[in-house]
PDB file of C-alpha atoms in Angstrom:
ATOM      1  CA  ILE A   1      -8.008  20.498  21.595  1.00 47.00           C
ATOM      2  CA  SER A   2     -10.368  18.091  19.957  1.00 64.00           C
ATOM      3  CA  GLY A   3      -9.257  14.480  20.046  1.00 78.00           C
ATOM      4  CA  THR A   4     -10.664  11.021  19.548  1.00 86.00           C
ATOM      5  CA  ILE A   5      -9.259   7.572  20.298  1.00 88.00           C
ATOM      6  CA  TYR A   6     -10.596   4.682  18.226  1.00 88.00           C
ATOM      7  CA  PRO A   7      -9.923   1.074  19.258  1.00 90.00           C
ATOM      8  CA  GLY A   8      -9.889  -1.662  16.637  1.00 89.00           C
ATOM      9  CA  SER A   9      -9.178  -5.281  15.800  1.00 90.00           C
ATOM     10  CA  GLY A  10      -8.917  -7.512  12.742  1.00 91.00           C
ATOM     11  CA  THR A  11      -8.122  -5.607   9.546  1.00 93.00           C
ATOM     12  CA  ILE A  12      -8.864  -1.885   9.425  1.00 94.00           C
ATOM     13  CA  ASN A  13      -9.003  -0.095   6.068  1.00 94.00           C
ATOM     14  CA  LEU A  14      -8.164   3.571   6.559  1.00 94.00           C
ATOM     15  CA  SER A  15      -8.939   6.238   3.968  1.00 93.00           C
ATOM     16  CA  ALA A  16      -9.701   9.952   4.014  1.00 93.00           C
ATOM     17  CA  SER A  17     -11.969  11.988   1.785  1.00 91.00           C
ATOM     18  CA  GLU A  18     -10.621  15.335   3.021  1.00 94.00           C
ATOM     19  CA  ASP A  19      -7.654  16.826   4.857  1.00 94.00           C
ATOM     20  CA  MET A  20      -7.544  16.570   8.662  1.00 93.00           C
ATOM     21  CA  PRO A  21      -8.711  19.971   9.959  1.00 92.00           C
ATOM     22  CA  ALA A  22      -6.814  22.262  12.314  1.00 92.00           C
ATOM     23  CA  GLY A  23      -7.189  21.453  16.005  1.00 90.00           C
ATOM     24  CA  LYS A  24      -8.177  17.811  15.421  1.00 92.00           C
ATOM     25  CA  TRP A  25      -6.217  14.780  16.560  1.00 92.00           C
ATOM     26  CA  VAL A  26      -7.084  11.114  16.160  1.00 93.00           C
ATOM     27  CA  VAL A  27      -5.476   7.998  17.631  1.00 93.00           C
ATOM     28  CA  ILE A  28      -6.235   4.621  16.090  1.00 94.00           C
ATOM     29  CA  ASN A  29      -5.279   2.233  18.883  1.00 95.00           C
ATOM     30  CA  ALA A  30      -5.387  -1.247  17.354  1.00 94.00           C
ATOM     31  CA  PRO A  31      -2.312  -3.070  18.719  1.00 94.00           C
ATOM     32  CA  ASN A  32      -3.620  -6.487  17.601  1.00 94.00           C
ATOM     33  CA  ALA A  33      -4.860  -5.409  14.169  1.00 95.00           C
ATOM     34  CA  THR A  34      -3.505  -4.749  10.696  1.00 95.00           C
ATOM     35  CA  VAL A  35      -4.166  -1.219   9.432  1.00 96.00           C
ATOM     36  CA  ARG A  36      -4.289  -0.832   5.651  1.00 96.00           C
ATOM     37  CA  ILE A  37      -3.906   2.763   4.463  1.00 96.00           C
ATOM     38  CA  THR A  38      -5.902   2.904   1.229  1.00 95.00           C
ATOM     39  CA  SER A  39      -5.692   6.622   0.358  1.00 96.00           C
ATOM     40  CA  SER A  40      -3.346   9.516   0.967  1.00 95.00           C
ATOM     41  CA  LEU A  41      -3.692  11.090   4.416  1.00 96.00           C
ATOM     42  CA  HIS A  42      -3.067  14.838   4.618  1.00 95.00           C
ATOM     43  CA  TYR A  43      -3.139  17.441   7.359  1.00 94.00           C
ATOM     44  CA  THR A  44      -4.778  20.782   6.629  1.00 93.00           C
ATOM     45  CA  SER A  45      -2.795  23.258   4.551  1.00 92.00           C
ATOM     46  CA  ALA A  46      -4.497  26.219   6.263  1.00 92.00           C
ATOM     47  CA  ALA A  47      -2.468  28.590   8.411  1.00 91.00           C
ATOM     48  CA  LEU A  48      -2.176  27.402  12.001  1.00 90.00           C
ATOM     49  CA  THR A  49      -2.349  29.971  14.796  1.00 90.00           C
ATOM     50  CA  SER A  50      -1.246  27.951  17.833  1.00 89.00           C
ATOM     51  CA  VAL A  51       0.276  24.649  18.933  1.00 87.00           C
ATOM     52  CA  GLN A  52      -3.242  23.490  19.844  1.00 87.00           C
ATOM     53  CA  SER A  53      -4.328  23.857  16.215  1.00 91.00           C
ATOM     54  CA  ILE A  54      -1.738  21.393  14.856  1.00 91.00           C
ATOM     55  CA  PRO A  55      -3.597  18.302  13.560  1.00 93.00           C
ATOM     56  CA  GLN A  56      -2.165  14.843  14.262  1.00 93.00           C
ATOM     57  CA  LEU A  57      -3.040  11.279  13.312  1.00 95.00           C
ATOM     58  CA  ILE A  58      -1.466   8.467  15.340  1.00 95.00           C
ATOM     59  CA  ILE A  59      -1.799   4.881  14.117  1.00 97.00           C
ATOM     60  CA  ILE A  60      -0.858   2.119  16.565  1.00 97.00           C
ATOM     61  CA  ALA A  61      -1.210  -1.342  15.026  1.00 96.00           C
ATOM     62  CA  GLN A  62       0.390  -4.763  14.924  1.00 96.00           C
ATOM     63  CA  ASN A  63       1.154  -4.255  11.219  1.00 95.00           C
ATOM     64  CA  ILE A  64       0.705  -1.256   8.925  1.00 96.00           C
ATOM     65  CA  VAL A  65       0.373  -1.703   5.157  1.00 95.00           C
ATOM     66  CA  ILE A  66       0.243   1.173   2.661  1.00 96.00           C
ATOM     67  CA  GLN A  67      -1.408   0.564  -0.713  1.00 93.00           C
ATOM     68  CA  ASP A  68       0.501   1.265  -3.914  1.00 90.00           C
ATOM     69  CA  ASN A  69      -1.693   4.244  -4.951  1.00 91.00           C
ATOM     70  CA  VAL A  70      -0.919   6.244  -1.767  1.00 95.00           C
ATOM     71  CA  ASP A  71       1.627   9.043  -2.208  1.00 94.00           C
ATOM     72  CA  THR A  72       1.502  10.897   1.158  1.00 96.00           C
ATOM     73  CA  VAL A  73       0.891   9.797   4.734  1.00 97.00           C
ATOM     74  CA  ASP A  74       0.825  12.572   7.343  1.00 96.00           C
ATOM     75  CA  ALA A  75       0.717  10.447  10.491  1.00 96.00           C
ATOM     76  CA  TRP A  76       2.629   8.761  13.266  1.00 96.00           C
ATOM     77  CA  LEU A  77       3.071   5.100  12.281  1.00 97.00           C
ATOM     78  CA  LEU A  78       3.692   2.779  15.228  1.00 97.00           C
ATOM     79  CA  ALA A  79       3.823  -0.901  14.212  1.00 96.00           C
ATOM     80  CA  LYS A  80       4.229  -3.021  17.307  1.00 92.00           C
ATOM     81  CA  GLY A  81       4.538  -6.745  17.764  1.00 85.00           C
ATOM     82  CA  THR A  82       7.028  -9.549  18.040  1.00 88.00           C
ATOM     83  CA  GLY A  83       8.403 -12.027  15.546  1.00 89.00           C
ATOM     84  CA  ALA A  84       7.058 -11.311  12.073  1.00 87.00           C
ATOM     85  CA  ASN A  85       4.646  -8.702  13.468  1.00 93.00           C
ATOM     86  CA  GLY A  86       5.440  -5.057  14.041  1.00 95.00           C
ATOM     87  CA  THR A  87       5.897  -4.536  10.307  1.00 94.00           C
ATOM     88  CA  LEU A  88       5.474  -1.402   8.195  1.00 95.00           C
ATOM     89  CA  THR A  89       5.101  -2.273   4.504  1.00 93.00           C
ATOM     90  CA  THR A  90       5.259   0.739   2.200  1.00 93.00           C
ATOM     91  CA  CYS A  91       3.536  -0.886  -0.752  1.00 89.00           C
ATOM     92  CA  ASP A  92       0.910  -3.602  -0.962  1.00 83.00           C
ATOM     93  CA  ALA A  93       0.309  -4.524  -4.565  1.00 65.00           C
ATOM     94  CA  SER A  94      -0.583  -8.133  -3.835  1.00 69.00           C
ATOM     95  CA  ILE A  95       3.064  -9.124  -3.835  1.00 67.00           C
ATOM     96  CA  THR A  96       4.202 -11.914  -1.594  1.00 67.00           C
ATOM     97  CA  GLU A  97       7.964 -11.733  -2.224  1.00 71.00           C
ATOM     98  CA  PRO A  98      10.285  -8.778  -2.902  1.00 70.00           C
ATOM     99  CA  THR A  99      11.490 -10.624  -6.022  1.00 76.00           C
ATOM    100  CA  GLN A 100       8.102  -9.858  -7.614  1.00 76.00           C
ATOM    101  CA  LEU A 101       8.876  -6.136  -7.669  1.00 75.00           C
ATOM    102  CA  THR A 102       9.582  -4.510 -11.020  1.00 76.00           C
ATOM    103  CA  ALA A 103       9.878  -0.880 -12.118  1.00 76.00           C
ATOM    104  CA  SER A 104       6.156  -0.868 -12.949  1.00 78.00           C
ATOM    105  CA  VAL A 105       4.977  -2.253  -9.594  1.00 81.00           C
ATOM    106  CA  CYS A 106       4.672   0.211  -6.688  1.00 84.00           C
ATOM    107  CA  SER A 107       6.162   2.989  -8.806  1.00 85.00           C
ATOM    108  CA  THR A 108       4.521   5.898  -6.945  1.00 89.00           C
ATOM    109  CA  LYS A 109       6.854   7.871  -4.678  1.00 91.00           C
ATOM    110  CA  LEU A 110       5.737   7.747  -1.029  1.00 95.00           C
ATOM    111  CA  THR A 111       6.293  10.544   1.503  1.00 96.00           C
ATOM    112  CA  ILE A 112       5.660   9.828   5.193  1.00 97.00           C
ATOM    113  CA  ASN A 113       5.514  12.913   7.408  1.00 96.00           C
ATOM    114  CA  GLY A 114       5.749  11.845  11.029  1.00 95.00           C
ATOM    115  CA  PRO A 115       7.505   9.525  13.456  1.00 95.00           C
ATOM    116  CA  VAL A 116       7.836   5.862  12.469  1.00 96.00           C
ATOM    117  CA  ILE A 117       8.472   2.991  14.874  1.00 95.00           C
ATOM    118  CA  ALA A 118       8.488  -0.606  13.623  1.00 96.00           C
ATOM    119  CA  ASN A 119      10.325  -3.880  14.212  1.00 95.00           C
ATOM    120  CA  HIS A 120      10.501  -4.452  10.449  1.00 93.00           C
ATOM    121  CA  VAL A 121      10.216  -1.979   7.563  1.00 93.00           C
ATOM    122  CA  ASN A 122       9.561  -3.362   4.078  1.00 90.00           C
ATOM    123  CA  LEU A 123      10.533  -0.647   1.596  1.00 90.00           C
ATOM    124  CA  TYR A 124       8.779  -1.981  -1.492  1.00 87.00           C
ATOM    125  CA  ARG A 125       8.390   1.209  -3.557  1.00 87.00           C
ATOM    126  CA  THR A 126      10.202   1.276  -6.896  1.00 86.00           C
ATOM    127  CA  ALA A 127       9.905   4.955  -7.856  1.00 86.00           C
ATOM    128  CA  GLY A 128      13.179   6.194  -9.318  1.00 82.00           C
ATOM    129  CA  SER A 129      14.124   2.780 -10.675  1.00 76.00           C
ATOM    130  CA  GLY A 130      13.169   3.584 -14.253  1.00 68.00           C
ATOM    131  CA  THR A 131      15.056   5.516 -16.891  1.00 72.00           C
ATOM    132  CA  GLY A 132      15.261   9.221 -17.618  1.00 75.00           C
ATOM    133  CA  THR A 133      15.527  12.258 -15.382  1.00 75.00           C
ATOM    134  CA  ALA A 134      13.763  10.658 -12.395  1.00 68.00           C
ATOM    135  CA  SER A 135      16.089   7.673 -12.381  1.00 77.00           C
ATOM    136  CA  GLY A 136      17.752   7.424  -8.999  1.00 79.00           C
ATOM    137  CA  ASP A 137      15.145   9.491  -7.126  1.00 84.00           C
ATOM    138  CA  PRO A 138      14.123   8.121  -3.734  1.00 89.00           C
ATOM    139  CA  ALA A 139      11.110   5.826  -3.679  1.00 90.00           C
ATOM    140  CA  GLU A 140      10.286   6.527  -0.028  1.00 94.00           C
ATOM    141  CA  VAL A 141      10.897   9.744   1.894  1.00 94.00           C
ATOM    142  CA  PHE A 142      10.546   9.854   5.682  1.00 95.00           C
ATOM    143  CA  ASN A 143      10.239  13.331   7.246  1.00 94.00           C
ATOM    144  CA  LEU A 144      10.307  13.783  11.002  1.00 92.00           C
ATOM    145  CA  ARG A 145       8.793  17.237  11.152  1.00 89.00           C
ATOM    146  CA  PRO A 146       8.955  19.459  14.245  1.00 88.00           C
ATOM    147  CA  ASP A 147       5.160  19.759  14.393  1.00 88.00           C
ATOM    148  CA  ALA A 148       5.018  16.292  16.004  1.00 88.00           C
ATOM    149  CA  TYR A 149       7.244  17.458  18.870  1.00 84.00           C
ATOM    150  CA  MET A 150       5.394  20.745  19.213  1.00 85.00           C
ATOM    151  CA  TRP A 151       2.007  18.997  19.327  1.00 85.00           C
ATOM    152  CA  ALA A 152       3.200  16.380  21.854  1.00 84.00           C
ATOM    153  CA  SER A 153       4.743  19.075  24.071  1.00 81.00           C
ATOM    154  CA  ASN A 154       1.287  20.584  24.390  1.00 78.00           C
ATOM    155  CA  PHE A 155       0.274  17.542  26.502  1.00 74.00           C
ATOM    156  CA  SER A 156       3.251  17.676  28.835  1.00 72.00           C
ATOM    157  CA  GLY A 157       3.544  19.723  32.000  1.00 65.00           C
ATOM    158  CA  LEU A 158       4.740  23.295  32.151  1.00 59.00           C
ATOM    159  CA  GLU A 159       8.129  22.149  33.445  1.00 64.00           C
ATOM    160  CA  SER A 160       8.880  19.883  30.479  1.00 62.00           C
ATOM    161  CA  LYS A 161      11.920  20.628  28.395  1.00 64.00           C
ATOM    162  CA  ALA A 162      13.140  19.448  25.029  1.00 62.00           C
ATOM    163  CA  ARG A 163      16.902  19.001  25.072  1.00 64.00           C
ATOM    164  CA  THR A 164      18.226  20.248  21.763  1.00 65.00           C
ATOM    165  CA  VAL A 165      21.928  20.622  22.585  1.00 70.00           C
ATOM    166  CA  TYR A 166      24.240  18.345  24.497  1.00 68.00           C
ATOM    167  CA  GLN A 167      27.177  20.121  26.056  1.00 71.00           C
ATOM    168  CA  THR A 168      30.262  18.697  27.744  1.00 74.00           C
ATOM    169  CA  GLU A 169      32.881  20.936  29.296  1.00 76.00           C
ATOM    170  CA  LEU A 170      36.436  19.655  28.966  1.00 77.00           C
ATOM    171  CA  PRO A 171      39.657  20.939  30.486  1.00 79.00           C
ATOM    172  CA  PRO A 172      41.764  23.226  28.293  1.00 78.00           C
ATOM    173  CA  ARG A 173      44.461  21.607  26.207  1.00 73.00           C
ATOM    174  CA  PHE A 174      47.942  23.178  26.046  1.00 63.00           C
TER     175      PHE A 174
END
């Protein structure tokens, strides 16, 4: 498994020029920074042959902001902080108030594939708010895919278990 942990502070602009390759994982550990995602972030579409080959991107930041042109984020998004911090904002189009949103601002549908933890989530996308056949479509889609659990289980001990069913036995009823 090939992994890298990057620390950071201030404002970090994150973009990708290619898909994250198989077997690669990256952690951006910037708990006192704002991470701005400026381009779509994709995992490889190649066939994966083992749990070790699953790519993962983990972003830990005080605030996470996604620009309006981004349509896909394949990553764990962990926005931590107190008060007004710990915020995930799904669209940054230089708006300061939600009342500035119109059907033409932040109109690209956003899909986030991975776990999301945040104190505040600002869902500012407006896709699906127009007219026609796409009217009413979701503006943001959050997918918690099983690859995140499979990848994380690779770092746990051999005795680790993932509880998938909760069972309670009750007395028979007559």
